[in-house]
Short mmCIF file of C-alpha atoms and ligand atoms in Angstrom, two decimals:
data_model
loop_
_atom_site.label_atom_id
_atom_site.label_comp_id
_atom_site.label_asym_id
_atom_site.label_seq_id
_atom_site.Cartn_x
_atom_site.Cartn_y
_atom_site.Cartn_z
CA MET A 1 159.62 93.31 156.35
CA ILE A 2 159.28 96.93 157.34
CA GLU A 3 162.57 98.69 157.87
CA PRO A 4 161.84 101.99 159.59
CA GLN A 5 164.19 104.78 158.60
CA PRO A 6 165.44 107.54 160.88
CA ARG A 7 163.21 110.18 159.31
CA PHE A 8 162.53 112.04 162.54
CA VAL A 9 166.15 113.13 162.54
CA ASP A 10 166.46 114.04 158.82
CA ALA A 11 163.14 115.82 158.79
CA VAL A 12 164.07 118.51 161.27
CA GLN A 13 167.13 119.60 159.33
CA PRO A 14 166.64 123.34 158.90
CA GLU A 15 167.49 123.56 155.18
CA PRO A 16 166.03 120.75 153.09
CA ALA A 17 167.31 120.62 149.49
CA ALA A 18 164.17 119.42 147.71
CA ARG A 19 162.07 122.24 146.26
CA PHE A 20 158.84 120.84 147.63
CA LEU A 21 160.17 120.57 151.21
CA ARG A 22 161.75 124.02 150.96
CA ALA A 23 158.44 125.57 149.94
CA CYS A 24 156.64 123.80 152.82
CA ARG A 25 159.11 125.60 155.11
CA ARG A 26 158.64 128.93 153.27
CA LEU A 27 162.27 128.92 152.13
CA PRO A 28 163.28 130.43 148.76
CA VAL A 29 163.13 128.03 145.78
CA ASP A 30 164.63 127.98 142.26
CA ALA A 31 161.17 127.23 140.80
CA THR A 32 157.70 126.74 142.28
CA PRO A 33 157.24 123.09 143.24
CA VAL A 34 154.23 121.31 141.76
CA TRP A 35 152.42 118.05 142.37
CA PHE A 36 148.76 117.09 141.94
CA MET A 37 146.21 115.48 144.18
CA ARG A 38 145.15 112.23 142.46
CA GLN A 39 148.18 112.44 140.20
CA ALA A 40 148.05 108.64 139.95
CA GLY A 41 144.74 107.38 138.64
CA ARG A 42 142.44 106.51 135.81
CA TYR A 43 143.38 109.44 133.55
CA MET A 44 146.76 107.70 133.07
CA PRO A 45 147.01 104.82 130.56
CA GLU A 46 149.74 103.16 132.69
CA TYR A 47 147.36 103.13 135.66
CA ARG A 48 144.44 101.79 133.61
CA ALA A 49 146.68 98.97 132.36
CA ILE A 50 147.29 97.85 135.97
CA ARG A 51 143.62 98.37 136.90
CA GLU A 52 142.59 95.97 134.11
CA ARG A 53 144.26 93.22 136.08
CA HIS A 54 143.83 94.38 139.70
CA SER A 55 141.15 96.12 141.75
CA LEU A 56 141.99 99.29 143.64
CA LEU A 57 142.07 97.34 146.92
CA GLU A 58 144.39 94.72 145.41
CA ILE A 59 146.80 97.41 144.27
CA VAL A 60 147.02 98.97 147.72
CA ALA A 61 147.33 95.55 149.39
CA ARG A 62 150.44 94.73 147.33
CA PRO A 63 153.29 97.04 148.25
CA HIS A 64 155.19 96.58 144.98
CA LEU A 65 152.12 97.43 142.90
CA ALA A 66 151.25 100.41 145.11
CA ALA A 67 154.83 101.64 144.76
CA GLU A 68 154.76 101.16 140.99
CA VAL A 69 151.56 103.20 140.67
CA THR A 70 152.96 105.91 142.95
CA LEU A 71 155.99 106.24 140.66
CA GLN A 72 153.99 106.51 137.41
CA PRO A 73 153.22 110.25 137.62
CA VAL A 74 156.74 111.01 138.85
CA GLN A 75 158.13 109.48 135.67
CA THR A 76 155.47 110.76 133.26
CA LEU A 77 154.88 114.27 134.59
CA GLY A 78 158.09 115.41 136.25
CA VAL A 79 156.31 116.50 139.46
CA ASP A 80 158.26 117.63 142.54
CA ALA A 81 156.66 115.20 145.01
CA ALA A 82 155.18 111.71 145.02
CA ILE A 83 152.03 110.86 146.95
CA LEU A 84 151.75 107.35 148.27
CA PHE A 85 149.12 105.34 146.41
CA ALA A 86 146.55 104.34 149.01
CA ASP A 87 143.09 105.58 150.05
CA ILE A 88 141.83 107.56 153.02
CA LEU A 89 139.27 104.83 153.74
CA LEU A 90 141.69 101.89 154.15
CA PRO A 91 141.76 102.26 157.98
CA VAL A 92 137.99 101.69 158.30
CA VAL A 93 138.56 97.97 157.73
CA PRO A 94 140.79 97.41 160.80
CA MET A 95 138.41 99.69 162.72
CA GLY A 96 135.82 96.94 162.16
CA LEU A 97 133.88 97.85 159.00
CA SER A 98 133.86 96.56 155.43
CA LEU A 99 134.97 98.58 152.42
CA GLU A 100 134.21 98.10 148.74
CA PHE A 101 134.64 100.31 145.74
CA ALA A 102 131.50 99.71 143.69
CA LYS A 103 131.72 100.58 140.01
CA GLY A 104 130.27 104.03 139.42
CA GLU A 105 129.23 104.47 143.05
CA GLY A 106 132.52 105.16 144.78
CA PRO A 107 133.27 103.75 148.23
CA VAL A 108 130.63 101.65 150.02
CA ILE A 109 130.68 100.81 153.74
CA ARG A 110 127.83 98.36 154.38
CA GLU A 111 127.67 98.71 158.18
CA ALA A 112 127.10 102.48 158.38
CA VAL A 113 127.81 103.65 161.95
CA ARG A 114 124.54 105.21 163.14
CA SER A 115 124.43 104.67 166.93
CA ALA A 116 126.49 105.02 170.10
CA GLN A 117 126.73 101.20 170.35
CA ALA A 118 128.04 100.95 166.81
CA ALA A 119 130.57 103.71 167.52
CA ARG A 120 131.73 101.98 170.72
CA ARG A 121 132.29 98.69 168.88
CA LEU A 122 134.96 100.26 166.64
CA ARG A 123 138.58 99.67 167.50
CA VAL A 124 141.58 101.96 167.22
CA VAL A 125 143.91 101.11 164.35
CA ASP A 126 147.34 99.73 165.11
CA ALA A 127 149.11 100.72 161.91
CA GLU A 128 152.05 98.28 162.08
CA THR A 129 149.84 95.21 162.36
CA ASP A 130 146.73 96.45 160.52
CA LEU A 131 148.21 98.45 157.65
CA GLY A 132 151.73 97.06 157.39
CA HIS A 133 151.41 96.73 153.60
CA VAL A 134 151.05 100.51 153.30
CA LEU A 135 154.14 101.05 155.45
CA GLU A 136 156.03 98.55 153.34
CA ALA A 137 155.11 100.47 150.17
CA ILE A 138 156.62 103.57 151.82
CA CYS A 139 159.88 101.71 152.49
CA ILE A 140 160.06 100.53 148.86
CA LEU A 141 159.35 104.02 147.58
CA ARG A 142 162.04 105.63 149.70
CA ARG A 143 164.54 103.33 148.02
CA GLU A 144 163.22 103.94 144.51
CA LEU A 145 162.38 107.64 144.42
CA PRO A 146 164.98 110.16 143.25
CA ALA A 147 166.46 112.15 146.16
CA ASP A 148 164.85 115.40 145.00
CA VAL A 149 161.31 113.93 144.91
CA PRO A 150 160.02 113.60 148.47
CA LEU A 151 157.29 111.13 149.39
CA ILE A 152 154.02 112.45 150.84
CA GLY A 153 152.07 110.14 153.13
CA PHE A 154 148.45 110.90 154.01
CA CYS A 155 145.30 110.16 155.92
CA GLY A 156 141.76 111.45 155.96
CA ALA A 157 140.87 114.04 158.57
CA PRO A 158 138.57 112.68 161.28
CA PHE A 159 135.48 114.49 159.96
CA THR A 160 135.85 113.29 156.37
CA VAL A 161 136.56 109.69 157.38
CA ALA A 162 133.71 109.72 159.93
CA SER A 163 131.37 111.10 157.24
CA TYR A 164 131.94 108.01 155.10
CA MET A 165 131.54 105.75 158.13
CA VAL A 166 128.22 107.31 159.13
CA GLU A 167 126.78 107.82 155.65
CA GLY A 168 128.02 104.45 154.39
CA GLY A 169 129.39 106.05 151.23
CA PRO A 170 129.47 109.39 149.44
CA ALA A 171 126.80 111.79 150.74
CA LYS A 172 124.78 114.55 149.12
CA ASP A 173 123.43 116.41 152.12
CA PHE A 174 125.41 114.85 155.02
CA ARG A 175 122.08 114.36 156.82
CA ASN A 176 123.16 111.34 158.85
CA VAL A 177 126.52 112.64 159.96
CA LYS A 178 125.18 116.06 160.95
CA GLY A 179 122.15 114.32 162.47
CA MET A 180 124.45 112.35 164.78
CA MET A 181 126.26 115.52 165.91
CA LEU A 182 122.96 117.19 166.78
CA ALA A 183 120.86 114.30 168.09
CA ASP A 184 123.48 112.12 169.77
CA PRO A 185 126.60 114.16 170.48
CA ALA A 186 127.94 111.46 172.83
CA ALA A 187 127.92 108.95 169.97
CA TRP A 188 129.57 111.50 167.69
CA HIS A 189 132.37 112.26 170.16
CA SER A 190 132.94 108.56 170.82
CA LEU A 191 133.23 107.93 167.07
CA MET A 192 135.59 110.89 166.58
CA GLU A 193 137.80 109.73 169.48
CA THR A 194 138.36 106.37 167.78
CA VAL A 195 138.82 107.86 164.32
CA ALA A 196 141.23 110.56 165.55
CA SER A 197 143.35 108.08 167.52
CA SER A 198 143.42 105.77 164.51
CA MET A 199 144.48 108.52 162.10
CA GLU A 200 147.12 109.74 164.52
CA ASN A 201 148.64 106.24 164.83
CA TYR A 202 148.46 105.69 161.08
CA LEU A 203 150.08 108.99 160.18
CA LEU A 204 152.88 108.64 162.75
CA ALA A 205 153.60 105.14 161.45
CA GLN A 206 153.84 106.48 157.89
CA ILE A 207 156.32 109.13 159.03
CA GLN A 208 158.31 106.52 160.94
CA ALA A 209 158.38 104.33 157.80
CA GLY A 210 159.83 107.18 155.74
CA ALA A 211 157.12 109.63 154.58
CA GLN A 212 158.88 113.01 154.28
CA ALA A 213 155.69 115.08 154.48
CA VAL A 214 152.05 114.20 155.16
CA GLN A 215 148.73 115.54 153.98
CA VAL A 216 145.53 115.38 156.01
CA PHE A 217 142.51 115.39 153.65
CA ASP A 218 139.40 117.06 155.04
CA SER A 219 137.67 116.96 151.68
CA TRP A 220 134.13 117.48 152.97
CA VAL A 221 134.78 119.91 155.84
CA GLY A 222 133.20 122.74 153.82
CA GLN A 223 129.82 121.23 154.67
CA LEU A 224 130.11 122.65 158.18
CA SER A 225 129.44 126.07 159.68
CA PRO A 226 132.36 127.59 161.61
CA ALA A 227 130.51 127.01 164.91
CA ASP A 228 129.92 123.32 164.20
CA TYR A 229 133.50 122.93 162.98
CA LEU A 230 134.81 124.37 166.24
CA GLU A 231 132.58 122.28 168.47
CA PHE A 232 132.46 118.93 166.69
CA VAL A 233 135.56 118.67 164.54
CA GLN A 234 138.46 121.00 165.28
CA PRO A 235 139.67 119.30 168.51
CA TYR A 236 140.02 115.98 166.68
CA SER A 237 141.71 117.45 163.60
CA ARG A 238 144.06 119.32 165.90
CA ARG A 239 145.07 116.14 167.69
CA VAL A 240 146.06 114.44 164.43
CA LEU A 241 147.76 117.49 162.90
CA LYS A 242 149.74 118.46 166.02
CA ALA A 243 150.96 114.91 166.58
CA ALA A 244 152.28 114.82 163.00
CA GLU A 245 153.80 118.31 163.26
CA ALA A 246 155.65 117.30 166.43
CA THR A 247 157.74 114.83 164.39
CA GLY A 248 159.23 117.70 162.39
CA VAL A 249 157.91 116.75 158.92
CA PRO A 250 155.77 119.29 157.04
CA VAL A 251 152.04 118.72 157.41
CA ILE A 252 149.59 119.82 154.70
CA HIS A 253 146.06 120.50 155.94
CA PHE A 254 143.65 120.30 153.01
CA GLY A 255 139.94 121.01 152.66
CA THR A 256 137.50 122.26 150.04
CA ASP A 257 134.85 124.98 150.24
CA THR A 258 136.68 126.39 153.23
CA ALA A 259 136.30 130.16 152.75
CA THR A 260 134.67 130.61 156.17
CA LEU A 261 136.81 127.99 157.90
CA LEU A 262 140.38 128.85 156.92
CA PRO A 263 141.46 130.62 160.14
CA HIS A 264 139.97 127.79 162.22
CA MET A 265 141.72 125.20 160.07
CA LYS A 266 145.00 127.02 160.54
CA GLU A 267 144.44 127.01 164.32
CA ALA A 268 143.87 123.24 164.15
CA GLY A 269 147.32 122.87 162.58
CA GLY A 270 149.37 122.50 159.44
CA THR A 271 152.65 123.76 158.04
CA VAL A 272 150.84 124.22 154.72
CA ILE A 273 147.14 124.93 154.17
CA GLY A 274 145.41 123.68 151.01
CA LEU A 275 143.22 126.11 149.09
CA ASP A 276 140.62 125.18 146.48
CA TRP A 277 139.83 127.35 143.44
CA ARG A 278 136.67 128.95 144.81
CA MET A 279 138.75 131.64 146.46
CA PRO A 280 141.61 133.51 144.74
CA LEU A 281 144.89 132.24 146.15
CA ASP A 282 146.07 135.61 147.46
CA ASP A 283 142.74 136.23 149.22
CA GLY A 284 142.97 132.84 150.92
CA TRP A 285 146.59 133.45 151.88
CA GLY A 286 145.58 136.88 153.18
CA LEU A 287 142.96 135.29 155.46
CA LEU A 288 145.48 132.77 156.75
CA GLY A 289 148.40 135.13 157.20
CA GLU A 290 151.86 134.84 155.70
CA ASP A 291 153.28 132.78 158.55
CA VAL A 292 151.92 129.64 156.88
CA ALA A 293 152.59 128.10 153.45
CA VAL A 294 149.75 127.46 150.99
CA GLN A 295 149.05 124.79 148.39
CA GLY A 296 146.81 125.16 145.37
CA ASN A 297 144.69 126.17 143.65
CA LEU A 298 144.10 125.52 139.96
CA ASP A 299 140.54 124.51 139.07
CA PRO A 300 141.05 120.88 137.89
CA THR A 301 138.73 121.51 134.93
CA ALA A 302 141.27 124.03 133.58
CA LEU A 303 143.42 120.98 132.71
CA PHE A 304 140.90 120.19 129.93
CA ALA A 305 141.26 123.64 128.32
CA PRO A 306 143.28 124.48 125.18
CA LEU A 307 146.92 125.10 126.14
CA PRO A 308 146.84 128.92 125.86
CA VAL A 309 143.82 129.04 128.20
CA LEU A 310 145.47 126.57 130.56
CA ARG A 311 148.63 128.69 130.55
CA ASP A 312 146.57 131.76 131.41
CA ARG A 313 144.97 129.93 134.37
CA VAL A 314 148.27 128.47 135.61
CA GLU A 315 149.97 131.86 135.43
CA GLY A 316 146.98 133.45 137.14
CA VAL A 317 147.62 131.25 140.18
CA LEU A 318 151.38 131.95 140.07
CA ARG A 319 150.82 135.68 139.74
CA ARG A 320 148.58 135.66 142.82
CA ALA A 321 151.27 133.76 144.73
CA GLY A 322 153.54 136.60 143.65
CA GLY A 323 156.82 134.71 144.10
CA ARG A 324 156.39 134.75 147.88
CA PRO A 325 158.15 131.83 149.55
CA GLY A 326 155.74 129.14 150.68
CA HIS A 327 153.63 128.35 147.63
CA ILE A 328 153.20 124.80 146.37
CA PHE A 329 151.33 124.58 143.08
CA ASN A 330 148.52 122.01 142.95
CA VAL A 331 144.96 121.62 141.79
CA GLY A 332 142.27 122.83 144.19
CA HIS A 333 140.87 119.27 144.35
CA GLY A 334 141.92 116.02 142.67
CA ILE A 335 142.64 115.54 138.95
CA LEU A 336 139.47 114.41 137.14
CA THR A 337 139.19 111.06 135.36
CA HIS A 338 139.28 112.10 131.69
CA THR A 339 141.98 114.77 132.03
CA PRO A 340 144.44 114.71 129.07
CA VAL A 341 147.82 113.59 130.41
CA GLU A 342 149.70 115.86 127.99
CA ASN A 343 147.95 118.90 129.48
CA VAL A 344 148.99 117.90 132.99
CA ARG A 345 152.58 117.51 131.78
CA ALA A 346 152.37 120.90 130.07
CA ALA A 347 151.07 122.48 133.30
CA VAL A 348 154.11 121.12 135.19
CA ASP A 349 156.42 122.77 132.64
CA MET A 350 154.50 126.06 132.82
CA VAL A 351 154.90 126.13 136.60
CA HIS A 352 158.60 125.30 136.43
CA GLU A 353 159.25 127.92 133.73
CA TRP A 354 157.72 130.73 135.79
CA PRO A 355 160.64 133.01 136.69
CA HIS A 356 161.98 133.18 140.26
CA GLU A 357 164.84 135.53 140.91
O1 CP3 B 401 147.43 110.00 143.51
C1 CP3 B 401 146.92 110.19 144.63
O2 CP3 B 401 146.36 111.26 144.95
C2 CP3 B 401 147.11 109.15 145.70
C3 CP3 B 401 146.07 108.20 145.89
C4 CP3 B 401 144.73 108.57 146.53
C5 CP3 B 401 143.57 107.83 146.26
N1 CP3 B 401 142.59 108.29 147.09
C6 CP3 B 401 143.46 106.72 145.31
C7 CP3 B 401 142.13 106.45 144.72
C8 CP3 B 401 144.42 109.54 147.50
C9 CP3 B 401 145.29 110.63 148.09
C10 CP3 B 401 143.04 109.34 147.83
C11 CP3 B 401 142.34 110.14 148.86
C12 CP3 B 401 140.88 110.05 148.94
N2 CP3 B 401 140.07 108.95 148.81
C13 CP3 B 401 140.05 111.14 149.30
C14 CP3 B 401 140.54 112.53 149.64
C15 CP3 B 401 140.87 113.31 148.44
C16 CP3 B 401 139.67 113.80 147.67
O3 CP3 B 401 139.59 113.47 146.48
O4 CP3 B 401 138.88 114.54 148.25
C17 CP3 B 401 138.73 110.69 149.31
C18 CP3 B 401 137.49 111.51 149.61
C19 CP3 B 401 138.76 109.31 149.01
C20 CP3 B 401 137.61 108.37 148.94
C21 CP3 B 401 137.46 107.78 147.60
N3 CP3 B 401 138.31 106.84 147.06
C22 CP3 B 401 136.47 108.06 146.63
C23 CP3 B 401 135.36 109.07 146.81
C24 CP3 B 401 136.73 107.25 145.52
C25 CP3 B 401 135.91 107.08 144.28
C26 CP3 B 401 136.26 108.08 143.27
C27 CP3 B 401 136.04 107.55 141.88
O5 CP3 B 401 136.45 108.31 141.00
O6 CP3 B 401 135.52 106.46 141.69
C28 CP3 B 401 137.90 106.52 145.79
C29 CP3 B 401 138.58 105.58 144.87
C30 CP3 B 401 139.97 105.93 144.51
N4 CP3 B 401 140.98 106.17 145.39
C31 CP3 B 401 140.48 106.06 143.19
C32 CP3 B 401 141.84 106.38 143.33
C33 CP3 B 401 142.87 106.62 142.25
C34 CP3 B 401 139.66 105.86 141.92
C35 CP3 B 401 140.31 105.08 140.87
C36 CP3 B 401 140.04 103.63 140.77
O7 CP3 B 401 138.94 103.11 141.06
O8 CP3 B 401 140.97 102.96 140.30
#
């Protein structure tokens, strides 16, 4: 049973206590908060032990297992936030498609959406009935997480989710998805309407169930020119982001390869904007303006380096943040599979030890 909690009320309290929530609001903190995208996953022996017995889709379908995996990095690493264990592609199934994770290939959607008819056949997700197991995992986690470790819910941004739906899996050149925008804009807009409404419902349901912040992943948005972003993507991202922001919880808007898109992403929405490592953190923050918080931006490969080199890279990011309120430390994109766990734990300590007056 899902027991919704009155998060809408708590979330708008002006002075949250947890470091992570304070930084989202650009309030002073005792230490820089840190968490990592893909902090739960195959680089962790505890995760691999569960994956030996269950597929990824089985884990996310069983709320107690999903909650257990979500808690693993909180216990092992000492991070300042937990991210719900789920996947951005789960909602494509109730939209009417199939989803598999093929070994070595990543996600596979067999019925790639390539026409206006196919786009019109999709249905809008009703999160309570279609993805109730995810909401139940949120309820379990809110009971089990320590009070100073907030839970982050998430969804994919409409463009990134639609890319997988049109390409049928990971893409190299995004030929089909960009082809649809250019050759059949009506089909594209119809697809984006359904995806955006679905993501909006899903994210609001996660907040209602107890997520204390949410992240919208636009992992592949850097494939687009600013003009195409504005015409084909921004209105849909904005709808999802603004709906989540209206609840009062912090909203993290993440993308990669976004140097030319950052101001447009900020316009679309987000309390916090994610930065990858391709741009120095202070340059990215400068482009965005200091009225928004930022998250990032360690190169995930730095986590493989000898500890003194890692320390240098971690401190490089912190120095660029310059102790300004509103920085959440993270990698610029998810933790890679063979990353040594002890280095990730060491990076958490390095961030926490960085002096704040
Ligand atoms: O710890 C966390 O970050 C929470 C869990 C999480 C997963 N996926 C679990 C997962 C989150 C936040 C995601 C988001 C996600 N999923 C994104 C956006 C973030 C990004 O990395 O850009 C994307 C693009 C996806 C789609 C997806 N799911 C891909 C491309 C893959 C294959 C990657 C691979 O390494 O095989 C997945 C599978 C997936 N989702 C794994 C995990 C931990 C791989 C591990 C496994 O198979 O057990």
